[in-house]
Short mmCIF file of C-alpha atoms in Angstrom, two decimals:
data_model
loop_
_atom_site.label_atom_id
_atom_site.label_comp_id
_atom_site.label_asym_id
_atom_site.label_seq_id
_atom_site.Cartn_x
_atom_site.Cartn_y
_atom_site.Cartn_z
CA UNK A 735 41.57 -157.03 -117.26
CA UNK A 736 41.62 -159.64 -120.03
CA UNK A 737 42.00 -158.63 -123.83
CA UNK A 738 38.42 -158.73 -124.57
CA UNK A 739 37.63 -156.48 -122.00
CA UNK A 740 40.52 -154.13 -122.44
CA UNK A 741 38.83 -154.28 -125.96
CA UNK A 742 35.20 -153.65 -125.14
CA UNK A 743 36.25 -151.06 -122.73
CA UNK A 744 38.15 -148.82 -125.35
CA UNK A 745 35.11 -149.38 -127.42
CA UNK A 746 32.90 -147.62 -124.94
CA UNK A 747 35.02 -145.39 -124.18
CA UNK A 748 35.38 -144.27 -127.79
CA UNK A 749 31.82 -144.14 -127.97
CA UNK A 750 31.62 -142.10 -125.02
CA UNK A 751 33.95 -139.27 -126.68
CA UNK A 752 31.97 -139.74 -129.69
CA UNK A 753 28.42 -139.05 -128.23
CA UNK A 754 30.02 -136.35 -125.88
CA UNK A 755 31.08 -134.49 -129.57
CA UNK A 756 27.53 -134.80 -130.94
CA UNK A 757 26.57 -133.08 -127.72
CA UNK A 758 29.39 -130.04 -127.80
CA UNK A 759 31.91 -132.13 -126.78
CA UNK A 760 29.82 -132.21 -123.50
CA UNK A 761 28.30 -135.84 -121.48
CA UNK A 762 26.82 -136.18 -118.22
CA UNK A 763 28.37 -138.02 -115.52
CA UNK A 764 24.80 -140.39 -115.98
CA UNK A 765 25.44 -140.94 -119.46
CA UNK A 766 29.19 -142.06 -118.35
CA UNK A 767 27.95 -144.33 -115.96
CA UNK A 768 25.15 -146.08 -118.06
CA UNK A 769 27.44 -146.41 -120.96
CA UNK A 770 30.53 -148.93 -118.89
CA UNK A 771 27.00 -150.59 -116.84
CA UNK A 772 28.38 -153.86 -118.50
CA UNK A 773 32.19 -153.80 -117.07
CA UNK A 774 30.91 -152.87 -113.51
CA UNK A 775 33.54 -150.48 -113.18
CA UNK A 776 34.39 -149.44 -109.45
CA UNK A 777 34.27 -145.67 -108.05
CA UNK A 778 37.84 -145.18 -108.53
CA UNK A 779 37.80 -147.10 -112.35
CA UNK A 780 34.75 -144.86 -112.94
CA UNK A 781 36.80 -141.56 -111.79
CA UNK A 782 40.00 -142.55 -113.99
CA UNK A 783 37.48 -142.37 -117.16
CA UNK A 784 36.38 -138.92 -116.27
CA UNK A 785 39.49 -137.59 -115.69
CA UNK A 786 40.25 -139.69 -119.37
CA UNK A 787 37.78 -137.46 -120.49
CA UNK A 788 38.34 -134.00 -118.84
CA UNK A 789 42.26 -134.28 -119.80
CA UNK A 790 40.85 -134.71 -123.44
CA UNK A 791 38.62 -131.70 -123.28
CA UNK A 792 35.21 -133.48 -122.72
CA UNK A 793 32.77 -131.51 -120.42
CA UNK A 794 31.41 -133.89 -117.55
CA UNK A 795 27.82 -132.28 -116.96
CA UNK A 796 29.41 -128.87 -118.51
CA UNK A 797 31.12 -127.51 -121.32
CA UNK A 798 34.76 -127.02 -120.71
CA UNK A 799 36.24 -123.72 -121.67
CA UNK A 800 38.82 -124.41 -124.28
CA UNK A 801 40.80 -121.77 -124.04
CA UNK A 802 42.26 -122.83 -120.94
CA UNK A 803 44.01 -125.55 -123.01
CA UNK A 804 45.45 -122.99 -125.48
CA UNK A 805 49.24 -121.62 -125.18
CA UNK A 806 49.99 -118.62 -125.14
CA UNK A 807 51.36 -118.51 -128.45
CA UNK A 808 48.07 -120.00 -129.55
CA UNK A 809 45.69 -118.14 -127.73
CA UNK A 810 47.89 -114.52 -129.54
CA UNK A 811 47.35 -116.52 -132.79
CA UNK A 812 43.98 -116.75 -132.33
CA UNK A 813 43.06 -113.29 -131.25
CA UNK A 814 44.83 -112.28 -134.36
CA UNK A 815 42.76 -114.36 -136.55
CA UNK A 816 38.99 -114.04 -135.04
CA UNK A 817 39.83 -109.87 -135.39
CA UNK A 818 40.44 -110.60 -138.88
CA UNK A 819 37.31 -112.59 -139.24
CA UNK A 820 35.11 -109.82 -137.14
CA UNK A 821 35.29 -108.02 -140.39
CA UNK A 822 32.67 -110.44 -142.12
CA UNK A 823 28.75 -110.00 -142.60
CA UNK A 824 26.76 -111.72 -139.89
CA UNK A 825 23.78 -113.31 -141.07
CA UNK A 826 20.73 -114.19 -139.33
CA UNK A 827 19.08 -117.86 -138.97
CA UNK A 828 16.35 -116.99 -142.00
CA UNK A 829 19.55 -115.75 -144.58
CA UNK A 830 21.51 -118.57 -143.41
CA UNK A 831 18.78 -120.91 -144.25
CA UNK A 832 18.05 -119.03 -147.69
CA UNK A 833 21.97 -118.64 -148.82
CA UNK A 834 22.12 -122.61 -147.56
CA UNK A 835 19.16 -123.15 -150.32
CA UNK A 836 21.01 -121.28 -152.55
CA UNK A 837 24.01 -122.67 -152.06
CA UNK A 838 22.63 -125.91 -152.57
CA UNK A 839 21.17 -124.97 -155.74
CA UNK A 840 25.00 -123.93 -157.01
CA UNK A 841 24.99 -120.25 -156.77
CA UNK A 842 28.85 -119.45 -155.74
CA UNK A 843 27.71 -115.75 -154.39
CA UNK A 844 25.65 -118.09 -151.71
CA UNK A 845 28.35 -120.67 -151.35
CA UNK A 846 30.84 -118.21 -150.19
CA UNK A 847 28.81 -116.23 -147.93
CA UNK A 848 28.33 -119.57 -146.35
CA UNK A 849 31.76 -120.24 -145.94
CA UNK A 850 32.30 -116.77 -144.27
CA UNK A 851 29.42 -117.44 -141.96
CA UNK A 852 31.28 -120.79 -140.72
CA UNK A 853 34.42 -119.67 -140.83
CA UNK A 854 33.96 -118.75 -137.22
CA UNK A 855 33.01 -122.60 -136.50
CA UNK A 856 35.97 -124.22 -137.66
CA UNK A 857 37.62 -122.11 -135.02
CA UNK A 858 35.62 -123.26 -132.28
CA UNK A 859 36.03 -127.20 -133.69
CA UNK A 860 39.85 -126.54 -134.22
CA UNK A 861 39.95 -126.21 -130.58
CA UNK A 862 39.25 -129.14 -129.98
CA UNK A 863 41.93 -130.71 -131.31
CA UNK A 864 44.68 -128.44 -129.62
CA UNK A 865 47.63 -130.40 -127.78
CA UNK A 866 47.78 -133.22 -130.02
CA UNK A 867 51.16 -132.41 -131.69
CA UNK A 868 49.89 -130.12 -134.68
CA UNK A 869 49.70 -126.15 -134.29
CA UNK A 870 45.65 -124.69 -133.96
CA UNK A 871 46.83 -122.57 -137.42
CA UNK A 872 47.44 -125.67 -139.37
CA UNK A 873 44.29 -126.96 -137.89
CA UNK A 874 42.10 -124.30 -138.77
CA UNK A 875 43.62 -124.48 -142.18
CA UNK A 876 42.79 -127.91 -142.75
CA UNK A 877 38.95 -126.93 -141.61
CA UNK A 878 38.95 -124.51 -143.65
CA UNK A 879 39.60 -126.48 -146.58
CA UNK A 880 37.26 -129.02 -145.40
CA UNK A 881 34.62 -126.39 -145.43
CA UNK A 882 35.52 -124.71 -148.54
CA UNK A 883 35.04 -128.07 -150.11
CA UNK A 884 31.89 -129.24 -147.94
CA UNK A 885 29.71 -125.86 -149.19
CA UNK A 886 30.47 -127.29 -152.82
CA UNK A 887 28.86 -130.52 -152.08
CA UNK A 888 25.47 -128.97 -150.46
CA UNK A 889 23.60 -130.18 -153.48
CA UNK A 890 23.84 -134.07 -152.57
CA UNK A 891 21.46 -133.09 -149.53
CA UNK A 892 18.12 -133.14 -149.03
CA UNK A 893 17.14 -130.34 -146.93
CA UNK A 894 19.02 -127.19 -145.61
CA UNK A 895 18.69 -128.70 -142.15
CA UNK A 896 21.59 -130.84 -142.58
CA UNK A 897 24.22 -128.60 -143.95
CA UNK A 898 25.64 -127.36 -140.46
CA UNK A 899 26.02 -130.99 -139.37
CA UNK A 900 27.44 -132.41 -142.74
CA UNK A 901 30.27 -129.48 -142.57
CA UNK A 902 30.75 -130.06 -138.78
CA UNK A 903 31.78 -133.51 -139.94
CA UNK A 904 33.93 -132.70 -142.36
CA UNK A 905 35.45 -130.12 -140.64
CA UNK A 906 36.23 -132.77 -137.95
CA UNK A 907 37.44 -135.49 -140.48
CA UNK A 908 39.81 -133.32 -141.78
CA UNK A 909 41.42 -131.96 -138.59
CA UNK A 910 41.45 -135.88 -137.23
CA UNK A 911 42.93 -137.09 -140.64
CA UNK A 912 45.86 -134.49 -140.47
CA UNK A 913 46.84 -135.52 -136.62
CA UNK A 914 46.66 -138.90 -137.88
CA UNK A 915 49.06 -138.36 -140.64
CA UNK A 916 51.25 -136.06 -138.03
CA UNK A 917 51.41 -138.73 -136.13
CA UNK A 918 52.53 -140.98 -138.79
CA UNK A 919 55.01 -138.90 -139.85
CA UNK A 920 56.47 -138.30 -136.24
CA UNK A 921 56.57 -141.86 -136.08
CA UNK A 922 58.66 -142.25 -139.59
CA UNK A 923 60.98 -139.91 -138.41
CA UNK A 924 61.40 -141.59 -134.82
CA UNK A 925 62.38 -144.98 -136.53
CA UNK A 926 64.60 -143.26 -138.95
CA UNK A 927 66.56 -141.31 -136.13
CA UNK A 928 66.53 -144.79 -134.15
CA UNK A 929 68.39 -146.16 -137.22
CA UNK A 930 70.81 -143.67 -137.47
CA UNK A 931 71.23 -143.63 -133.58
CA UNK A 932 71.98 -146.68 -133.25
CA UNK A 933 74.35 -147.20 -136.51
CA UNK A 934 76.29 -144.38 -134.88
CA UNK A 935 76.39 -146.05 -131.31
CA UNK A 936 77.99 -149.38 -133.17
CA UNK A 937 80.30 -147.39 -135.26
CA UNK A 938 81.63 -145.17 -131.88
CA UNK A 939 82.34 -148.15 -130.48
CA UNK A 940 84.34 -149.95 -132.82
CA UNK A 941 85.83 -146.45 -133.75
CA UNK A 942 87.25 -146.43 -130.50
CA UNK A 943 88.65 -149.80 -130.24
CA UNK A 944 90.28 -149.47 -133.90
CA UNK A 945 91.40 -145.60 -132.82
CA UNK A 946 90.31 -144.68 -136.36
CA UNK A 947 86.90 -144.63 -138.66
CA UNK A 948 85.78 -147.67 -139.70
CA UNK A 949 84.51 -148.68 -143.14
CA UNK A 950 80.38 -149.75 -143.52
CA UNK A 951 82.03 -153.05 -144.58
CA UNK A 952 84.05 -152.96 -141.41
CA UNK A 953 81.23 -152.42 -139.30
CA UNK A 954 78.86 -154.90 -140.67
CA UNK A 955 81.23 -157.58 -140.36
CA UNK A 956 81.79 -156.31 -136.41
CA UNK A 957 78.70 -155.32 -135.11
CA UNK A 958 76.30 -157.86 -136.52
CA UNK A 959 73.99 -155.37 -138.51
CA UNK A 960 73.57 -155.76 -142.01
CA UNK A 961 75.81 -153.20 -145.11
CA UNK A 962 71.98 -152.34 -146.18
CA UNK A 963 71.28 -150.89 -142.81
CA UNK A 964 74.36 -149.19 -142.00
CA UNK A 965 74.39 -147.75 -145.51
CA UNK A 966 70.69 -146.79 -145.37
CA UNK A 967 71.56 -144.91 -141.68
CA UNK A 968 74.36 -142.75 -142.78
CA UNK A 969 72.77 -142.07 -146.24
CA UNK A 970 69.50 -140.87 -144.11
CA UNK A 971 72.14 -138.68 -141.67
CA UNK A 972 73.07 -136.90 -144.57
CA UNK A 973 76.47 -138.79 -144.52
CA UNK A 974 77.01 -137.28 -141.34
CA UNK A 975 78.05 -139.92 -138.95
CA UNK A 976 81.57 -138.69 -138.05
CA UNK A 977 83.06 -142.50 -137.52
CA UNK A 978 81.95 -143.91 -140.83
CA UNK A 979 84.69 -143.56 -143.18
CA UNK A 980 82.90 -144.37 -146.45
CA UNK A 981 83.71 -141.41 -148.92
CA UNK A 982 83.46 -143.91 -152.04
CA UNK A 983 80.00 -145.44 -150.62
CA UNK A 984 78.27 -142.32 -151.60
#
């Protein structure tokens, strides 16, 4: 597969996942089909995208259940939290529509019954983003949030209709910006434990060949790697790579 069409087929398949969220995280094995026409994708290339799809919690022709991709210390989390929220009002579809009016209007009264009503949504998004490196509590925090802030906005819209979907989105922004930045981070942290891996590695080795700790000075000068990086590594270990003997460097 050349680069443009390794390109063009992420595309669709990104736009796949995309339509299958507008439709409850849900697409038909038609839809799948139609949308890779173009690439004339074999039987077994077709079957590798819905398994893609199925290992990232997209229905084929039915919703998944998405508690079966919960731990167990997720799914005990969980039941914790939804008895907690089983507490609040429900509301029917005419109060919903009138506290959305309201809330639109500014009334805080309306604004946070709204928030209690979708309090119960952000759980069901939040699930959606399970096994992706970031507990479902910090998730459903970060919804929260989203939602908190999303009621507060209402008045930019034009009619009540679109409330549930703006808030879904936000909801789902906020959830996908936090993995993102998880991800960042676990990246940062992989380089900086690289570093320090491998300044510890060099100074092992000429450790053992001196039969004594070495100096950062000694080490640059043997193992090719600059003073800067051996002194950023063992400042970022906490000064704790045992065959550095730098006392004064700190």
């Amino acid at each position: 597969m050349s680069q443009s069409k390794e390109i063009l087929f992420a595309q669709t398949l990104e736009k796949v996942r995309a339509l299958a969220k507008e439709q409850g995280n849900c697409i038909s094995e038609e839809q799948v089909r139609e949308a890779f026409t173009e690439q004339k994708l074999n039987e077994s290339q077709l079957q590798m995208v819905f398994d893609y799809l199925v290992k990232h919690k997209v229905g084929i022709g039915q919703p998944v259940d998405l508690d079966e991709y919960l731990t167990d210390e997720e799914r005990n989390y969980l039941q914790d939290y939804l008895d907690e929220l089983s507490g609040l009002p429900e509301f029917t579809a005419g109060e919903i529509d009138a506290l959305t009016i309201s809330a639109m209007a500014g009334e805080p009264d309306a604004q946070q019954k709204l928030i209690q009503n979708y309090l119960k949504d952000v759980v069901d998004i939040a699930k959606l983003y399970t096994g992706q490196g970031v507990f479902l509590e910090d998730l459903i925090g970060e919804g929260n949030v989203a939602l908190a802030t999303g009621v507060s906005m209402l008045g930019s819209l034009e009619t009540p209709s679109e409330a549930q979907g703006m808030l879904a989105k936000m909801m789902m922004d906020a959830m996908e910006e936090y993995i993102q930045e998880n991800a960042s981070n676990e990246k940062i942290d992989q380089k900086v434990a690289d570093k320090v891996n491998l300044v510890a590695d060099k100074a092992r080795e000429l450790a053992e060949e001196l039969h004594r700790k070495v100096t950062p000075e000694e080490l640059a000068q043997e193992s090719g790697l600059s003073l800067k990086t051996i002194r950023d590594a063992w400042r970022m270990s906490g000064y704790k790579i045992e065959d550095i003997d730098g006392t004064q460097e700190k």
